[in-house]
Amino acid sequence: MSAQSVFRRSLLGLSFVLVLVNVPLAQEKEFGEIVTSSHVLDGRNYFGQNGSKGKPADHDDEFIFKGGMFRSTSCDKYGFKEGRYETTESEGIIYFKAATASPSHGQMFWEGQIDGDSLKGTFLWTKERWYWDIRKEYWFKAELKQ
């Protein structure tokens, strides 16, 4: 196989992957759950706390859903920006996932659920370094701001 043929196949494979990454989740049905696009939680702010997995709370936090984006205010001082969120709903509980990133402190991957006015969940902080990687788990819990 020629180098040009290998290059074309690689580009075709990369194009396929890029198309899959950009497939919208809006209104897909999967296992009885309805996946909806961002904005379901827009306008909601929750006040609560977070802490390292298995330990007591060590930060007060506000969780903000606005314009299809999610933000944790306790992460602002580390340069974490708001990130897009997606939701699913099942049996009256709203589940969400989000990812936030900081130019200097890595990424956080959030998973949570909202039942009535209560928000709870976990997040994973990761940062890749050349000499060692950070991978730390946290929990959060909050109530809807009235």
Short mmCIF file of N, CA and C in Angstrom, two decimals:
data_model
loop_
_atom_site.label_atom_id
_atom_site.label_comp_id
_atom_site.label_asym_id
_atom_site.label_seq_id
_atom_site.Cartn_x
_atom_site.Cartn_y
_atom_site.Cartn_z
N MET A 1 0.85 -1.16 0.00
CA MET A 1 0.00 0.00 0.00
C MET A 1 0.90 1.23 0.00
N SER A 2 0.56 2.19 -0.84
CA SER A 2 1.38 3.39 -0.95
C SER A 2 1.17 4.31 0.25
N ALA A 3 2.13 5.18 0.45
CA ALA A 3 2.04 6.15 1.54
C ALA A 3 0.84 7.07 1.35
N GLN A 4 0.56 7.41 0.07
CA GLN A 4 -0.58 8.29 -0.21
C GLN A 4 -1.90 7.59 0.16
N SER A 5 -1.99 6.30 -0.10
CA SER A 5 -3.19 5.53 0.23
C SER A 5 -3.38 5.45 1.74
N VAL A 6 -2.30 5.22 2.46
CA VAL A 6 -2.36 5.17 3.93
C VAL A 6 -2.79 6.52 4.47
N PHE A 7 -2.26 7.59 3.90
CA PHE A 7 -2.62 8.94 4.34
C PHE A 7 -4.11 9.20 4.11
N ARG A 8 -4.64 8.82 2.93
CA ARG A 8 -6.07 9.02 2.63
C ARG A 8 -6.95 8.23 3.60
N ARG A 9 -6.56 6.98 3.89
CA ARG A 9 -7.34 6.18 4.84
C ARG A 9 -7.32 6.79 6.23
N SER A 10 -6.17 7.33 6.64
CA SER A 10 -6.06 7.98 7.95
C SER A 10 -6.97 9.20 8.02
N LEU A 11 -6.97 10.00 6.96
CA LEU A 11 -7.84 11.17 6.93
C LEU A 11 -9.31 10.77 6.96
N LEU A 12 -9.67 9.72 6.24
CA LEU A 12 -11.05 9.24 6.24
C LEU A 12 -11.45 8.79 7.64
N GLY A 13 -10.59 8.06 8.33
CA GLY A 13 -10.86 7.61 9.69
C GLY A 13 -11.00 8.78 10.64
N LEU A 14 -10.12 9.77 10.52
CA LEU A 14 -10.18 10.95 11.37
C LEU A 14 -11.47 11.72 11.11
N SER A 15 -11.87 11.85 9.85
CA SER A 15 -13.12 12.54 9.52
C SER A 15 -14.30 11.84 10.15
N PHE A 16 -14.31 10.50 10.12
CA PHE A 16 -15.40 9.72 10.71
C PHE A 16 -15.48 9.97 12.21
N VAL A 17 -14.34 9.98 12.89
CA VAL A 17 -14.31 10.23 14.33
C VAL A 17 -14.81 11.64 14.63
N LEU A 18 -14.39 12.63 13.87
CA LEU A 18 -14.84 14.00 14.09
C LEU A 18 -16.34 14.14 13.90
N VAL A 19 -16.90 13.44 12.93
CA VAL A 19 -18.35 13.47 12.71
C VAL A 19 -19.06 12.87 13.91
N LEU A 20 -18.56 11.74 14.46
CA LEU A 20 -19.19 11.11 15.61
C LEU A 20 -19.15 12.01 16.84
N VAL A 21 -18.05 12.73 17.03
CA VAL A 21 -17.91 13.60 18.19
C VAL A 21 -18.95 14.72 18.14
N ASN A 22 -19.32 15.17 16.95
CA ASN A 22 -20.23 16.29 16.82
C ASN A 22 -21.69 15.89 16.69
N VAL A 23 -22.03 14.61 16.88
CA VAL A 23 -23.41 14.18 16.81
C VAL A 23 -24.15 14.73 18.03
N PRO A 24 -25.23 15.49 17.83
CA PRO A 24 -25.95 16.06 18.98
C PRO A 24 -26.71 15.00 19.75
N LEU A 25 -26.84 15.22 21.06
CA LEU A 25 -27.54 14.28 21.92
C LEU A 25 -29.02 14.62 22.04
N ALA A 26 -29.45 15.74 21.52
CA ALA A 26 -30.81 16.22 21.77
C ALA A 26 -31.86 15.21 21.37
N GLN A 27 -32.73 14.93 22.31
CA GLN A 27 -33.92 14.12 22.13
C GLN A 27 -33.67 12.67 21.71
N GLU A 28 -32.50 12.13 21.99
CA GLU A 28 -32.27 10.71 21.75
C GLU A 28 -32.93 9.92 22.87
N LYS A 29 -33.42 8.74 22.58
CA LYS A 29 -33.97 7.89 23.63
C LYS A 29 -33.02 6.73 23.83
N GLU A 30 -32.70 6.48 25.09
CA GLU A 30 -31.76 5.42 25.39
C GLU A 30 -32.16 4.77 26.70
N PHE A 31 -32.54 3.52 26.66
CA PHE A 31 -32.89 2.76 27.86
C PHE A 31 -33.97 3.44 28.69
N GLY A 32 -34.98 3.99 28.03
CA GLY A 32 -36.10 4.58 28.73
C GLY A 32 -35.85 5.97 29.26
N GLU A 33 -34.66 6.52 29.03
CA GLU A 33 -34.36 7.87 29.47
C GLU A 33 -34.39 8.78 28.26
N ILE A 34 -34.76 10.01 28.47
CA ILE A 34 -34.73 10.98 27.39
C ILE A 34 -33.53 11.88 27.60
N VAL A 35 -32.66 11.90 26.62
CA VAL A 35 -31.47 12.75 26.67
C VAL A 35 -31.88 14.08 26.05
N THR A 36 -31.67 15.15 26.76
CA THR A 36 -32.04 16.45 26.24
C THR A 36 -30.81 17.32 26.06
N SER A 37 -30.96 18.32 25.24
CA SER A 37 -29.84 19.22 25.06
C SER A 37 -29.67 20.09 26.29
N SER A 38 -28.57 20.79 26.36
CA SER A 38 -28.32 21.72 27.45
C SER A 38 -29.44 22.74 27.53
N HIS A 39 -29.54 23.43 28.60
CA HIS A 39 -30.49 24.51 28.89
C HIS A 39 -31.62 24.08 29.81
N VAL A 40 -31.80 22.79 30.06
CA VAL A 40 -32.88 22.32 30.94
C VAL A 40 -32.75 22.93 32.32
N LEU A 41 -31.55 23.10 32.81
CA LEU A 41 -31.30 23.61 34.16
C LEU A 41 -30.98 25.10 34.20
N ASP A 42 -31.00 25.74 33.05
CA ASP A 42 -30.65 27.16 32.99
C ASP A 42 -31.48 27.99 33.96
N GLY A 43 -30.80 28.93 34.63
CA GLY A 43 -31.45 29.80 35.58
C GLY A 43 -31.45 29.27 37.00
N ARG A 44 -30.94 28.07 37.19
CA ARG A 44 -30.90 27.50 38.55
C ARG A 44 -29.51 27.71 39.15
N ASN A 45 -29.50 28.12 40.42
CA ASN A 45 -28.27 28.26 41.20
C ASN A 45 -28.45 27.45 42.47
N TYR A 46 -27.44 26.69 42.82
CA TYR A 46 -27.47 25.86 44.02
C TYR A 46 -26.33 26.27 44.94
N PHE A 47 -26.62 26.36 46.24
CA PHE A 47 -25.58 26.67 47.23
C PHE A 47 -25.33 25.44 48.08
N GLY A 48 -24.04 25.12 48.29
CA GLY A 48 -23.71 23.96 49.10
C GLY A 48 -22.24 23.87 49.36
N GLN A 49 -21.76 22.62 49.39
CA GLN A 49 -20.36 22.36 49.72
C GLN A 49 -19.81 21.24 48.86
N ASN A 50 -18.49 21.15 48.86
CA ASN A 50 -17.81 20.01 48.24
C ASN A 50 -16.63 19.60 49.10
N GLY A 51 -16.14 18.40 48.83
CA GLY A 51 -14.99 17.90 49.57
C GLY A 51 -14.38 16.69 48.90
N SER A 52 -13.23 16.29 49.36
CA SER A 52 -12.56 15.10 48.83
C SER A 52 -13.38 13.87 49.17
N LYS A 53 -13.36 12.89 48.28
CA LYS A 53 -14.12 11.66 48.48
C LYS A 53 -13.74 11.03 49.83
N GLY A 54 -14.78 10.70 50.62
CA GLY A 54 -14.57 10.06 51.90
C GLY A 54 -14.20 11.00 53.03
N LYS A 55 -14.19 12.30 52.76
CA LYS A 55 -13.81 13.28 53.78
C LYS A 55 -14.92 14.33 53.92
N PRO A 56 -14.89 15.09 55.04
CA PRO A 56 -15.90 16.14 55.21
C PRO A 56 -15.71 17.28 54.22
N ALA A 57 -16.71 18.14 54.15
CA ALA A 57 -16.66 19.30 53.25
C ALA A 57 -15.47 20.19 53.59
N ASP A 58 -14.85 20.74 52.55
CA ASP A 58 -13.77 21.69 52.79
C ASP A 58 -13.91 22.98 51.99
N HIS A 59 -14.98 23.08 51.18
CA HIS A 59 -15.23 24.30 50.42
C HIS A 59 -16.73 24.58 50.36
N ASP A 60 -17.12 25.84 50.56
CA ASP A 60 -18.46 26.26 50.20
C ASP A 60 -18.46 26.45 48.69
N ASP A 61 -19.61 26.25 48.07
CA ASP A 61 -19.65 26.31 46.61
C ASP A 61 -21.01 26.78 46.14
N GLU A 62 -21.02 27.41 45.00
CA GLU A 62 -22.25 27.74 44.29
C GLU A 62 -22.15 27.09 42.92
N PHE A 63 -23.21 26.39 42.53
CA PHE A 63 -23.27 25.70 41.24
C PHE A 63 -24.27 26.44 40.38
N ILE A 64 -23.81 26.94 39.24
CA ILE A 64 -24.61 27.82 38.40
C ILE A 64 -24.84 27.17 37.03
N PHE A 65 -26.10 27.15 36.62
CA PHE A 65 -26.48 26.66 35.29
C PHE A 65 -27.03 27.86 34.52
N LYS A 66 -26.35 28.24 33.44
CA LYS A 66 -26.75 29.43 32.69
C LYS A 66 -26.29 29.31 31.24
N GLY A 67 -27.20 29.55 30.32
CA GLY A 67 -26.84 29.56 28.90
C GLY A 67 -26.28 28.24 28.40
N GLY A 68 -26.77 27.13 28.95
CA GLY A 68 -26.28 25.82 28.54
C GLY A 68 -24.93 25.46 29.14
N MET A 69 -24.47 26.27 30.10
CA MET A 69 -23.16 26.07 30.71
C MET A 69 -23.30 25.82 32.21
N PHE A 70 -22.32 25.12 32.76
CA PHE A 70 -22.25 24.79 34.19
C PHE A 70 -21.00 25.43 34.77
N ARG A 71 -21.11 25.94 35.99
CA ARG A 71 -19.96 26.55 36.66
C ARG A 71 -20.00 26.26 38.15
N SER A 72 -18.86 25.97 38.71
CA SER A 72 -18.67 25.82 40.15
C SER A 72 -17.80 26.99 40.60
N THR A 73 -18.36 27.86 41.46
CA THR A 73 -17.62 29.07 41.85
C THR A 73 -16.38 28.77 42.69
N SER A 74 -16.35 27.65 43.41
CA SER A 74 -15.16 27.35 44.21
C SER A 74 -13.96 27.02 43.33
N CYS A 75 -14.21 26.76 42.06
CA CYS A 75 -13.12 26.43 41.13
C CYS A 75 -12.61 27.66 40.37
N ASP A 76 -13.31 28.79 40.51
CA ASP A 76 -12.92 30.01 39.80
C ASP A 76 -11.48 30.41 40.10
N LYS A 77 -11.09 30.34 41.38
CA LYS A 77 -9.75 30.82 41.76
C LYS A 77 -8.62 29.98 41.18
N TYR A 78 -8.96 28.80 40.65
CA TYR A 78 -7.97 27.94 40.00
C TYR A 78 -8.01 28.07 38.48
N GLY A 79 -8.81 29.00 37.98
CA GLY A 79 -8.87 29.25 36.55
C GLY A 79 -9.83 28.36 35.78
N PHE A 80 -10.66 27.59 36.48
CA PHE A 80 -11.62 26.75 35.78
C PHE A 80 -12.73 27.61 35.21
N LYS A 81 -13.02 27.41 33.94
CA LYS A 81 -14.07 28.15 33.25
C LYS A 81 -15.34 27.31 33.23
N GLU A 82 -16.45 27.94 32.94
CA GLU A 82 -17.70 27.19 32.81
C GLU A 82 -17.59 26.21 31.65
N GLY A 83 -18.38 25.15 31.72
CA GLY A 83 -18.37 24.13 30.68
C GLY A 83 -19.79 23.72 30.30
N ARG A 84 -19.95 23.26 29.10
CA ARG A 84 -21.24 22.82 28.59
C ARG A 84 -21.76 21.64 29.41
N TYR A 85 -23.06 21.61 29.65
CA TYR A 85 -23.64 20.48 30.36
C TYR A 85 -24.72 19.80 29.52
N GLU A 86 -24.95 18.54 29.79
CA GLU A 86 -26.00 17.73 29.16
C GLU A 86 -26.83 17.10 30.26
N THR A 87 -28.09 16.87 30.00
CA THR A 87 -28.97 16.28 31.00
C THR A 87 -29.72 15.07 30.46
N THR A 88 -30.13 14.23 31.38
CA THR A 88 -31.10 13.16 31.11
C THR A 88 -32.10 13.21 32.25
N GLU A 89 -33.28 12.67 32.02
CA GLU A 89 -34.29 12.65 33.07
C GLU A 89 -34.89 11.26 33.12
N SER A 90 -35.06 10.76 34.31
CA SER A 90 -35.65 9.44 34.51
C SER A 90 -36.39 9.44 35.83
N GLU A 91 -37.66 9.10 35.78
CA GLU A 91 -38.50 8.98 36.97
C GLU A 91 -38.44 10.23 37.85
N GLY A 92 -38.48 11.40 37.22
CA GLY A 92 -38.52 12.66 37.95
C GLY A 92 -37.19 13.18 38.44
N ILE A 93 -36.13 12.47 38.21
CA ILE A 93 -34.79 12.92 38.62
C ILE A 93 -34.03 13.37 37.38
N ILE A 94 -33.41 14.53 37.48
CA ILE A 94 -32.60 15.05 36.37
C ILE A 94 -31.14 14.73 36.66
N TYR A 95 -30.50 14.08 35.71
CA TYR A 95 -29.08 13.76 35.80
C TYR A 95 -28.32 14.68 34.85
N PHE A 96 -27.15 15.14 35.27
CA PHE A 96 -26.37 15.97 34.37
C PHE A 96 -24.91 15.55 34.38
N LYS A 97 -24.25 15.90 33.28
CA LYS A 97 -22.80 15.72 33.14
C LYS A 97 -22.24 17.00 32.56
N ALA A 98 -21.04 17.35 33.00
CA ALA A 98 -20.37 18.54 32.51
C ALA A 98 -18.86 18.34 32.60
N ALA A 99 -18.14 19.12 31.84
CA ALA A 99 -16.69 19.13 31.93
C ALA A 99 -16.25 20.59 31.98
N THR A 100 -15.33 20.89 32.89
CA THR A 100 -14.77 22.23 33.00
C THR A 100 -13.25 22.11 32.89
N ALA A 101 -12.61 23.19 32.45
CA ALA A 101 -11.16 23.14 32.24
C ALA A 101 -10.51 24.43 32.71
N SER A 102 -9.25 24.27 33.12
CA SER A 102 -8.41 25.39 33.53
C SER A 102 -7.11 25.32 32.72
N PRO A 103 -6.63 26.46 32.22
CA PRO A 103 -5.38 26.43 31.46
C PRO A 103 -4.19 25.92 32.27
N SER A 104 -4.22 26.11 33.60
CA SER A 104 -3.08 25.71 34.42
C SER A 104 -3.35 24.56 35.38
N HIS A 105 -4.63 24.19 35.58
CA HIS A 105 -4.94 23.17 36.58
C HIS A 105 -5.65 21.93 36.05
N GLY A 106 -5.76 21.76 34.75
CA GLY A 106 -6.33 20.53 34.19
C GLY A 106 -7.81 20.59 33.92
N GLN A 107 -8.48 19.45 34.12
CA GLN A 107 -9.90 19.32 33.80
C GLN A 107 -10.65 18.72 34.98
N MET A 108 -11.96 19.01 35.00
CA MET A 108 -12.86 18.39 35.96
C MET A 108 -14.05 17.82 35.20
N PHE A 109 -14.43 16.60 35.58
CA PHE A 109 -15.55 15.92 34.96
C PHE A 109 -16.62 15.73 36.04
N TRP A 110 -17.77 16.33 35.81
CA TRP A 110 -18.85 16.41 36.80
C TRP A 110 -19.99 15.48 36.43
N GLU A 111 -20.56 14.81 37.42
CA GLU A 111 -21.78 14.02 37.28
C GLU A 111 -22.64 14.30 38.49
N GLY A 112 -23.91 14.64 38.26
CA GLY A 112 -24.76 14.94 39.38
C GLY A 112 -26.21 14.62 39.09
N GLN A 113 -27.02 14.73 40.13
CA GLN A 113 -28.44 14.51 39.98
C GLN A 113 -29.20 15.53 40.80
N ILE A 114 -30.37 15.89 40.28
CA ILE A 114 -31.23 16.85 40.94
C ILE A 114 -32.56 16.17 41.21
N ASP A 115 -32.90 16.13 42.49
CA ASP A 115 -34.15 15.54 42.94
C ASP A 115 -34.87 16.63 43.74
N GLY A 116 -35.91 17.20 43.15
CA GLY A 116 -36.59 18.33 43.79
C GLY A 116 -35.66 19.53 43.81
N ASP A 117 -35.38 20.07 45.00
CA ASP A 117 -34.49 21.22 45.14
C ASP A 117 -33.07 20.84 45.54
N SER A 118 -32.79 19.53 45.59
CA SER A 118 -31.48 19.06 46.04
C SER A 118 -30.60 18.62 44.89
N LEU A 119 -29.34 19.01 44.96
CA LEU A 119 -28.33 18.66 43.97
C LEU A 119 -27.24 17.88 44.69
N LYS A 120 -26.80 16.78 44.10
CA LYS A 120 -25.65 16.05 44.66
C LYS A 120 -24.94 15.33 43.54
N GLY A 121 -23.67 15.02 43.79
CA GLY A 121 -22.92 14.31 42.77
C GLY A 121 -21.45 14.21 43.10
N THR A 122 -20.69 13.90 42.06
CA THR A 122 -19.25 13.73 42.20
C THR A 122 -18.54 14.44 41.04
N PHE A 123 -17.28 14.73 41.26
CA PHE A 123 -16.46 15.22 40.15
C PHE A 123 -15.05 14.67 40.29
N LEU A 124 -14.41 14.54 39.15
CA LEU A 124 -13.07 13.99 39.05
C LEU A 124 -12.15 15.08 38.51
N TRP A 125 -11.10 15.39 39.26
CA TRP A 125 -10.11 16.36 38.81
C TRP A 125 -8.93 15.60 38.24
N THR A 126 -8.55 15.94 37.01
CA THR A 126 -7.39 15.31 36.38
C THR A 126 -6.45 16.39 35.85
N LYS A 127 -5.19 16.10 35.94
CA LYS A 127 -4.18 16.96 35.35
C LYS A 127 -3.00 16.09 34.95
N GLU A 128 -2.69 16.15 33.68
CA GLU A 128 -1.55 15.36 33.18
C GLU A 128 -0.29 16.21 33.26
N ARG A 129 0.75 15.58 33.78
CA ARG A 129 2.07 16.22 33.87
C ARG A 129 3.10 15.27 33.31
N TRP A 130 4.24 15.76 32.99
CA TRP A 130 5.26 14.88 32.41
C TRP A 130 5.85 13.94 33.44
N TYR A 131 5.80 14.30 34.73
CA TYR A 131 6.41 13.45 35.76
C TYR A 131 5.40 12.68 36.60
N TRP A 132 4.13 13.11 36.68
CA TRP A 132 3.07 12.35 37.35
C TRP A 132 1.74 13.02 37.04
N ASP A 133 0.69 12.25 37.10
CA ASP A 133 -0.65 12.75 36.80
C ASP A 133 -1.46 12.87 38.09
N ILE A 134 -2.34 13.86 38.11
CA ILE A 134 -3.27 14.03 39.22
C ILE A 134 -4.60 13.42 38.81
N ARG A 135 -5.18 12.65 39.69
CA ARG A 135 -6.51 12.07 39.48
C ARG A 135 -7.15 11.96 40.86
N LYS A 136 -8.02 12.91 41.16
CA LYS A 136 -8.59 13.00 42.50
C LYS A 136 -10.11 13.10 42.42
N GLU A 137 -10.81 12.35 43.29
CA GLU A 137 -12.27 12.33 43.30
C GLU A 137 -12.82 13.19 44.43
N TYR A 138 -13.93 13.87 44.14
CA TYR A 138 -14.60 14.75 45.08
C TYR A 138 -16.10 14.49 45.06
N TRP A 139 -16.81 15.01 46.07
CA TRP A 139 -18.27 14.96 46.13
C TRP A 139 -18.78 16.40 46.27
N PHE A 140 -20.04 16.60 45.93
CA PHE A 140 -20.68 17.89 46.17
C PHE A 140 -22.14 17.68 46.53
N LYS A 141 -22.68 18.63 47.27
CA LYS A 141 -24.07 18.58 47.70
C LYS A 141 -24.54 20.01 47.87
N ALA A 142 -25.78 20.32 47.42
CA ALA A 142 -26.27 21.70 47.49
C ALA A 142 -27.79 21.73 47.43
N GLU A 143 -28.34 22.90 47.77
CA GLU A 143 -29.78 23.14 47.71
C GLU A 143 -30.04 24.32 46.79
N LEU A 144 -31.17 24.30 46.13
CA LEU A 144 -31.57 25.36 45.21
C LEU A 144 -31.68 26.68 45.94
N LYS A 145 -31.09 27.73 45.35
CA LYS A 145 -31.18 29.06 45.91
C LYS A 145 -32.59 29.58 45.63
N GLN A 146 -33.28 30.03 46.65
CA GLN A 146 -34.66 30.53 46.49
C GLN A 146 -34.71 31.98 46.16
#
